[in-house]
Every structure is written in structure tokens, then in C-alpha cells.
Short mmCIF file of C-alpha atoms in Angstrom, two decimals:
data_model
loop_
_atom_site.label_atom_id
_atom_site.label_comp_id
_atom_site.label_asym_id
_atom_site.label_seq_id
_atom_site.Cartn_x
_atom_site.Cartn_y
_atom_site.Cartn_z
CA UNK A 607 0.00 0.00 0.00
CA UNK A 608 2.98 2.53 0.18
CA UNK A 609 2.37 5.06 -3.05
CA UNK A 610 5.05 7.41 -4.64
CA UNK A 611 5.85 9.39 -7.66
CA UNK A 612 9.04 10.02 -9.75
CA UNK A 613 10.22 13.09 -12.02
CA UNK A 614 12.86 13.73 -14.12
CA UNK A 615 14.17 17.29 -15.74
CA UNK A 616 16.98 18.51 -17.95
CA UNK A 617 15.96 22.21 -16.87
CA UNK A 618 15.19 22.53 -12.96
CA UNK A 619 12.01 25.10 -13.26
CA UNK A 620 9.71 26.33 -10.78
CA UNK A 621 7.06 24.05 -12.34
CA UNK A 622 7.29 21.38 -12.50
CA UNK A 623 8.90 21.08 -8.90
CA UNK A 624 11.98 18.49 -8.55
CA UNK A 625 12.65 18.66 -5.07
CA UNK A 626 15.70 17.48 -2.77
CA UNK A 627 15.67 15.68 0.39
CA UNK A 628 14.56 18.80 2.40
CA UNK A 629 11.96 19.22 0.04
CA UNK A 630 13.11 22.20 -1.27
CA UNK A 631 12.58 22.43 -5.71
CA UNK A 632 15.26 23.43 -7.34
CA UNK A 633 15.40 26.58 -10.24
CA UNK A 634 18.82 26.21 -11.96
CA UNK A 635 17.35 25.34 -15.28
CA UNK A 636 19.84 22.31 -14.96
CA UNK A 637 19.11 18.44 -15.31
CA UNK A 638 17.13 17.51 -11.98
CA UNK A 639 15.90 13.76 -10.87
CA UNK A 640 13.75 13.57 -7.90
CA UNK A 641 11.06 11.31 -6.16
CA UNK A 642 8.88 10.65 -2.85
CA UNK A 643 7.65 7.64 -1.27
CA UNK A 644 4.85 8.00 1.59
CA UNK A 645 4.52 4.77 3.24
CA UNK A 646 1.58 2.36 3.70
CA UNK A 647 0.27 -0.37 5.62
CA UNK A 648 2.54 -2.68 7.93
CA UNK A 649 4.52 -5.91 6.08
CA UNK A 650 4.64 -9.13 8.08
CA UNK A 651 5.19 -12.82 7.48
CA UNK A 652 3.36 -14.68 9.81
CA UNK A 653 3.28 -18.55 10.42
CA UNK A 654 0.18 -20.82 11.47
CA UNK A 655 1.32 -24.21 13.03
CA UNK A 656 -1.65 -26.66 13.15
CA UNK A 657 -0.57 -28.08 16.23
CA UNK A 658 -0.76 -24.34 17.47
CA UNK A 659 -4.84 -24.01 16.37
CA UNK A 660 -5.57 -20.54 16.46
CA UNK A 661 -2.33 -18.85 17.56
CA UNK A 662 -0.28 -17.13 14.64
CA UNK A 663 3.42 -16.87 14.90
CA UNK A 664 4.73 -13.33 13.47
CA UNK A 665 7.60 -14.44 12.36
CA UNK A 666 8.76 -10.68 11.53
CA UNK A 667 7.07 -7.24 10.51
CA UNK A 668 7.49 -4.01 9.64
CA UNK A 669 5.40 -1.01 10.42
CA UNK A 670 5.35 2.05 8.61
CA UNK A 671 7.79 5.05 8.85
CA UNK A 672 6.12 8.26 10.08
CA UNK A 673 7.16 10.15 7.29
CA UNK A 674 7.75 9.95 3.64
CA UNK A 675 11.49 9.09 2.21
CA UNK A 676 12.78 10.94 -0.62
CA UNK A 677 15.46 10.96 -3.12
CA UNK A 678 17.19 13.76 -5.36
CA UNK A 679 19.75 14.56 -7.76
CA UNK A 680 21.23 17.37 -10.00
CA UNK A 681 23.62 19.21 -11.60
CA UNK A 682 24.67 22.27 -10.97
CA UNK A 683 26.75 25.00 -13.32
CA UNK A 684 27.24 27.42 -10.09
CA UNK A 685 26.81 26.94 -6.49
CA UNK A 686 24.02 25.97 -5.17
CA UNK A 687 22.18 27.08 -1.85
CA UNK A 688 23.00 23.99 -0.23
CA UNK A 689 24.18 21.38 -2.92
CA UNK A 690 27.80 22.13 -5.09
CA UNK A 691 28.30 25.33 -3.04
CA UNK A 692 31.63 25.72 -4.42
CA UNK A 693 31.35 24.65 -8.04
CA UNK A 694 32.38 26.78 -11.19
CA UNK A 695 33.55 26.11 -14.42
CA UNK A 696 32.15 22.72 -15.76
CA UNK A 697 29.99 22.50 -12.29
CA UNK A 698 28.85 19.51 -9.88
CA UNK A 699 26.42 16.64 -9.60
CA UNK A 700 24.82 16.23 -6.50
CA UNK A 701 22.39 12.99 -4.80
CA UNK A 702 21.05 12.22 -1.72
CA UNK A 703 18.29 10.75 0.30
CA UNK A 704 16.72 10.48 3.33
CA UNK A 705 13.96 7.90 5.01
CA UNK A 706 12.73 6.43 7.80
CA UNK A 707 11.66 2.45 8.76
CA UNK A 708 8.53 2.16 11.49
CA UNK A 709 9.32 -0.13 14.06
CA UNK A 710 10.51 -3.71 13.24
CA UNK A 711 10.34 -7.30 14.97
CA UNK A 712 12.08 -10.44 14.08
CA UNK A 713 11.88 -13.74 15.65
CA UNK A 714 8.76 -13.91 17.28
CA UNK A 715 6.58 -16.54 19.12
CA UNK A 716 2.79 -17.60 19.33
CA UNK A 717 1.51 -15.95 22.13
CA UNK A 718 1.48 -18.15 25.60
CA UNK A 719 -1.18 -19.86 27.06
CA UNK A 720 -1.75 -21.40 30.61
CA UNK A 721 0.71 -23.86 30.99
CA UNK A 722 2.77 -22.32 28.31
CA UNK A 723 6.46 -21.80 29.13
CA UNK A 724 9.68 -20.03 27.55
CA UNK A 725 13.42 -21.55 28.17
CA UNK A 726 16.46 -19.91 28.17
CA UNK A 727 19.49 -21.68 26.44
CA UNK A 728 20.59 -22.93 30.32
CA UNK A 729 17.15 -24.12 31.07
CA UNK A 730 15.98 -21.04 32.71
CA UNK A 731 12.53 -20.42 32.65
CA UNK A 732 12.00 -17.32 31.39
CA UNK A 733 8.37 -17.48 30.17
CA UNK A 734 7.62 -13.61 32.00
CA UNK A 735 10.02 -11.79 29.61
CA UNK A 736 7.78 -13.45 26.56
CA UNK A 737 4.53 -12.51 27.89
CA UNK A 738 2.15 -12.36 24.66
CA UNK A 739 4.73 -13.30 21.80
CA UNK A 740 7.36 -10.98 22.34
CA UNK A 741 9.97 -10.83 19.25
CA UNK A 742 13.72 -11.54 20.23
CA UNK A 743 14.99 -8.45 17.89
CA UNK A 744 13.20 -5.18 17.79
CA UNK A 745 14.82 -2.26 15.65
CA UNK A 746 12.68 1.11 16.45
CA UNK A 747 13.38 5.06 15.66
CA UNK A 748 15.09 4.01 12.48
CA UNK A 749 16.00 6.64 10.05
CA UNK A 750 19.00 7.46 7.59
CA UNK A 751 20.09 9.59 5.12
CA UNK A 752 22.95 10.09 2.31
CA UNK A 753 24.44 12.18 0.16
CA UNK A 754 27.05 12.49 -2.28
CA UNK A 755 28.79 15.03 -4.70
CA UNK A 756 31.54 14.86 -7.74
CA UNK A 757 32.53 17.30 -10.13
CA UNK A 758 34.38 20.91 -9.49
CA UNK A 759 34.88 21.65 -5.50
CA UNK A 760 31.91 19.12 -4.43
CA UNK A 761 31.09 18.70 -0.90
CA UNK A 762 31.75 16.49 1.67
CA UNK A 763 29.56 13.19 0.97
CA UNK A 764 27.72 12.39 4.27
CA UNK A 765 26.02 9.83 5.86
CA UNK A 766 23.58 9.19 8.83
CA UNK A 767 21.86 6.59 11.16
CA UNK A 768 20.07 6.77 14.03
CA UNK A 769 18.08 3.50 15.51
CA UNK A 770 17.42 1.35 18.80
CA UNK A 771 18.01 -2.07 19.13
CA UNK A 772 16.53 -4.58 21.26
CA UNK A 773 17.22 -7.98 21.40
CA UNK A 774 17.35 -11.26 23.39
CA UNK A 775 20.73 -11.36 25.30
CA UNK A 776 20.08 -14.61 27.23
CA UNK A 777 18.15 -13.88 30.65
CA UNK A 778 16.81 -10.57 28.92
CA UNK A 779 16.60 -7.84 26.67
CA UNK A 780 19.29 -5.15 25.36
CA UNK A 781 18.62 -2.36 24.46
CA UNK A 782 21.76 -0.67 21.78
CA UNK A 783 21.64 2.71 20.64
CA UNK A 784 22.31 2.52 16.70
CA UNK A 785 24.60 5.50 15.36
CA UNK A 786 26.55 5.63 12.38
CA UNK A 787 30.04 4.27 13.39
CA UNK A 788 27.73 1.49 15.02
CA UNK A 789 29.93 -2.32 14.30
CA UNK A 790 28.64 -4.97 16.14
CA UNK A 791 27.58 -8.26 15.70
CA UNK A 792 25.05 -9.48 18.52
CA UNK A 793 24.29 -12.91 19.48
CA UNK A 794 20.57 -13.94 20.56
CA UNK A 795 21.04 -17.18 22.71
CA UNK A 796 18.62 -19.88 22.15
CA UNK A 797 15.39 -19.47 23.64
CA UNK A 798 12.72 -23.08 23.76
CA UNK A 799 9.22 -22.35 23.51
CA UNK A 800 6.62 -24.98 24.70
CA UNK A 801 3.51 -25.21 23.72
CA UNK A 802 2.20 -28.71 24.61
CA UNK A 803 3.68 -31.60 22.67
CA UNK A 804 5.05 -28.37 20.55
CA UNK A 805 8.32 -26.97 20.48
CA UNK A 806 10.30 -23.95 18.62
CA UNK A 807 13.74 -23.49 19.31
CA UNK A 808 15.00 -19.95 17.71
CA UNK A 809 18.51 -18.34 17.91
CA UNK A 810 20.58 -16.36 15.83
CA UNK A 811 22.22 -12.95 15.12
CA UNK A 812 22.17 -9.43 14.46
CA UNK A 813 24.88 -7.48 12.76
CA UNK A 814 25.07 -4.02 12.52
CA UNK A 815 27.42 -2.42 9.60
CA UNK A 816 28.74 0.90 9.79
CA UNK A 817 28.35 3.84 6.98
CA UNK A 818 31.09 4.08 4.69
CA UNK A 819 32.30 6.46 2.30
CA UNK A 820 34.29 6.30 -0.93
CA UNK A 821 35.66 8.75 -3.72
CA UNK A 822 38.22 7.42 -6.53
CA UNK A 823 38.63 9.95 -9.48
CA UNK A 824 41.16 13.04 -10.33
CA UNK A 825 40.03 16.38 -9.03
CA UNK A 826 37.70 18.31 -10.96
CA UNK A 827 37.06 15.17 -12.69
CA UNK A 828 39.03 17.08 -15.79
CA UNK A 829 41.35 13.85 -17.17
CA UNK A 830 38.52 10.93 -16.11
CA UNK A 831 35.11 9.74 -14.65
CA UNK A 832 34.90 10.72 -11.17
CA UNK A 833 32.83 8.66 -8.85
CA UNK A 834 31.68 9.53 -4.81
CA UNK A 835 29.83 6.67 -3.08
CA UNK A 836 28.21 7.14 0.51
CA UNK A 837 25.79 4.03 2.28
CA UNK A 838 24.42 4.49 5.82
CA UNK A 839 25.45 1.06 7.10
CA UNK A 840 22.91 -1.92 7.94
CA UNK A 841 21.07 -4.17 10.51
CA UNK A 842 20.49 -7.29 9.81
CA UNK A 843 18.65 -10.07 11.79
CA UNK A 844 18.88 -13.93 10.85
CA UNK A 845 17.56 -15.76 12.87
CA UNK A 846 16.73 -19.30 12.65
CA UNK A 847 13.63 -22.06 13.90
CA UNK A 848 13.93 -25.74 14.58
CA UNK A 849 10.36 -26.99 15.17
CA UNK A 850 9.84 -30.21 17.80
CA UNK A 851 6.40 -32.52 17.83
CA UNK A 852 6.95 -34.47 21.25
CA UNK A 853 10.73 -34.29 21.18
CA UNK A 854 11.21 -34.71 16.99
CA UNK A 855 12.53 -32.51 14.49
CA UNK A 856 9.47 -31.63 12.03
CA UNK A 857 10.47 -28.64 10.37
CA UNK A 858 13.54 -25.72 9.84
CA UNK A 859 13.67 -22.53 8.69
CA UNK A 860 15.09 -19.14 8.85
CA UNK A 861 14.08 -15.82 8.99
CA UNK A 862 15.78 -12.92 7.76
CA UNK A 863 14.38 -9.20 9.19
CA UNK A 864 16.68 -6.82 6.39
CA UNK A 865 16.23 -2.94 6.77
CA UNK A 866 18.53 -2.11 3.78
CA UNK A 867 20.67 0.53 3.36
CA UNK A 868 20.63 4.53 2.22
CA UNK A 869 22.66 4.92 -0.06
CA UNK A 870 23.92 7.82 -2.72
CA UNK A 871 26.38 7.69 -5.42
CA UNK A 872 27.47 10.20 -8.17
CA UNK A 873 29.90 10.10 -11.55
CA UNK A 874 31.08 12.63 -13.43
CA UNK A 875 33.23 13.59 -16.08
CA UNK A 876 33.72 17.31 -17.22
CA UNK A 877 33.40 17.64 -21.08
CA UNK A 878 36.35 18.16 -22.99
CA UNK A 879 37.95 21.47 -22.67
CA UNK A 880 35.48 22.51 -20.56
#
């Protein structure tokens, strides 16, 4: 249900609009690119065990993000209010996005009935800390942004990522706080649900990627193809399900909760002479 829209310029007007990631349309009569996506209903993938009746398994979701994301980019012959502020001559390219992810679960359970009980990896029980299905790995306040330039005096390319983890540590949850340098892989311990003669045994990992940020190219881009390349680092949660009918395997599988990755990149080569 998300909805969106795309345009595409060679001269920037005031009509009609190609905006950048503040929103803001651009009027340099150059070539513009630009497009918004406003998000939708939630995405899930749920499982129904027979041997469970009623009770669904979310296996993950995804809600949506409060706002809309948006991508941009442009050239510019002369500086720009905020993109290629230093260009002249032969001028700049400039990209960049920005977008948010609602809140996220991975590695959930059916929700517990009487008699019902949640084990640690040591035997624990620690059925109170899954009261109603709780996921192992939550990722919440998610949002990142990119941008890149190449061409004559670009700007810095940047990159940004701000999220909260939460996920199963053993006897608990932990709660991270997601920047951009973030590099991390976390474990989540085994945890055994019971449900009757019905078991699910889930563990697995999250890893966390940091942004990175690459230029190759002469300066000016004069004498070749320049290129500037800026991603906003990931989280990834894989996380995988061994399913027990009265003590035998019946079923594996594994879930993967992917949030993706912002990410801007720009080439450019000056014409000759120019």
C-alpha cells in the first residue's frame, strides 16, 4: 500500500517542482531527478502451526515510517544554496536521500497460554520476559540519510543513522543505541518455547554495519570519470527455527528481518575542454 511518484528534468524550473531531500525544488534550469515515497500499511510474514490451532506466529514485521522518504539529484553549473556550493567552471552533480523504517520485529513466538512456558538456552525459565509473543529483535526510531557530490569543488559526501536495538541477550533484553560508526555483531542465545507436545527453538544474530564512504577519481574530474559513493550502514537479523512434535525434528527454517541501506552515489566527467 505505500504510493510514490518520480520526475525527471533537464531544466530545474519552478514548475514542474523536482525537489531534494529537504523538500526544497530546485530553479537552476539544470538536469534535476527527484522522487517521494509515503509509506503504507505494515509488512509481516506470519506462520500458522496446526498443532498451534488458532495462535499465529509473526515471524517478523514491519510497520510504517512516520514520514515519507525521498530521493534527489542534480547538476549544478554554479553553487548551489546547499548542494555544489563551491562549483564553477564545468559544475557539480549532486544525490542524496533520506527515510525512515517504522518499528521492526524479528523472531517472534505464538503468544502463551496457561501452561505455556519459555526456556532460556541454560534451562531457565523465562516465560515472564515473553509474555504475549514478544519478538527476540526489535529495531525502532530508524532513520538514515545520504548524500554524495563529484565534479568541481563538491562537498563532503555524508552519511547518517540513528536506531534502537533490542534484542534477546540470554536472561533478557538489550537495548543498543544505533549510530553511524555502530559495528557490532550481537548474538541472541537460544530461547525453547513450549507449547504442549510443541516446540520452537529460535537463535541467531544481528549485525550491525557501519556507513562508509568512498571517492576514486582526479580532481575536478578534468582527465577521467569521477565517482563519490556514501551508504548508511545496515542491521540485519537472521535468525533461525527448529520446530519439535513431542521431542522430533518436524520442520527448519530461517528468517531474515533486512532494513537495507541509504545509499547515494554520483559520476562525473567534465566535457572536454570545458
Amino acid at each position: 500500500t505505500d504510493n510514490g511518484s518520480a520526475l525527471s528534468t533537464m531544466t530545474a524550473t519552478s514548475s514542474p517542482v523536482c525537489a531534494d531531500t529537504a523538500g526544497t525544488g530546485q530553479t537552476n534550469n539544470q538536469p534535476c531527478s527527484s522522487a517521494v515515497l509515503a509509506p503504507g500499511g505494515t509488512s509481516s510474514a506470519a506462520l500458522n502451526l496446526s498443532a498451534l490451532g488458532a495462535r499465529k506466529i509473526t515471524l517478523a514485521d514491519s510497520a510504517p515510517a512516520a514520514g515519507n522518504a525521498r530521493t534527489w539529484s542534480g547538476r549544478f553549473v554554479t553553487p548551489g544554496a546547499s548542494r555544489c556550493t563551491g562549483t564553477s567552471a564545468a559544475g557539480c552533480i549532486s544525490a542524496g536521500l533520506s527515510r525512515g523504517v517504522g518499528t521492526s520485529h524479528a523472531g517472534g513466538l505464538a503468544s502463551l497460554n496457561g501452561g505455556d512456558k519459555v526456556l532460556s538456552a541454560t534451562g531457565a525459565d523465562v516465560t515472564a520476559s515473553f509474555t504475549g509473543g514478544a519478538s527476540l529483535v526489535t529495531v525502532s526510531s530508524y532513520a538514515d540519510s545520504a548524500t554524495a557530490e563529484s565534479g568541481v569543488s563538491p562537498g563532503a559526501a555524508t552519511s547518517t543513522r540513528t536506531a534502537s536495538l533490542s534484542y534477546w541477550s540470554g536472561a533478557g533484553f538489550t537495548t543498543v543505541a544505533v549510530a553511524a560508526a555502530t559495528s557490532s555483531t550481537y548474538t541472541v542465545p537460544q530461547v525453547t518455547a513450549n507449547y504442549g507436545g510443541t516446540q520452537l527453538v529460535v537463535a541467531g544474530t544481528v549485525k550491525v554495519t557501519p556507513t562508509t564512504t568512498s571517492t576514486t577519481g582526479p580532481a575536478g574530474c578534468s582527465t577521467g570519470p569521477c565517482t563519490t559513493k556514501t551508504t548508511s550502514g545496515s542491521i540485519v537479523a537472521d535468525l533461525t527455527y527448529t520446530v519439535y512434535s513431542s521431542g522430533s525434528v518436524i520442520g527448519q527454517f530461517s528468517v531474515s528481518l533486512d532494513l537495507g541501506s541509504a545509499l547515494a552515489q554520483t559520476t562525473y566527467k567534465a566535457a572536454p575542454l570545458a
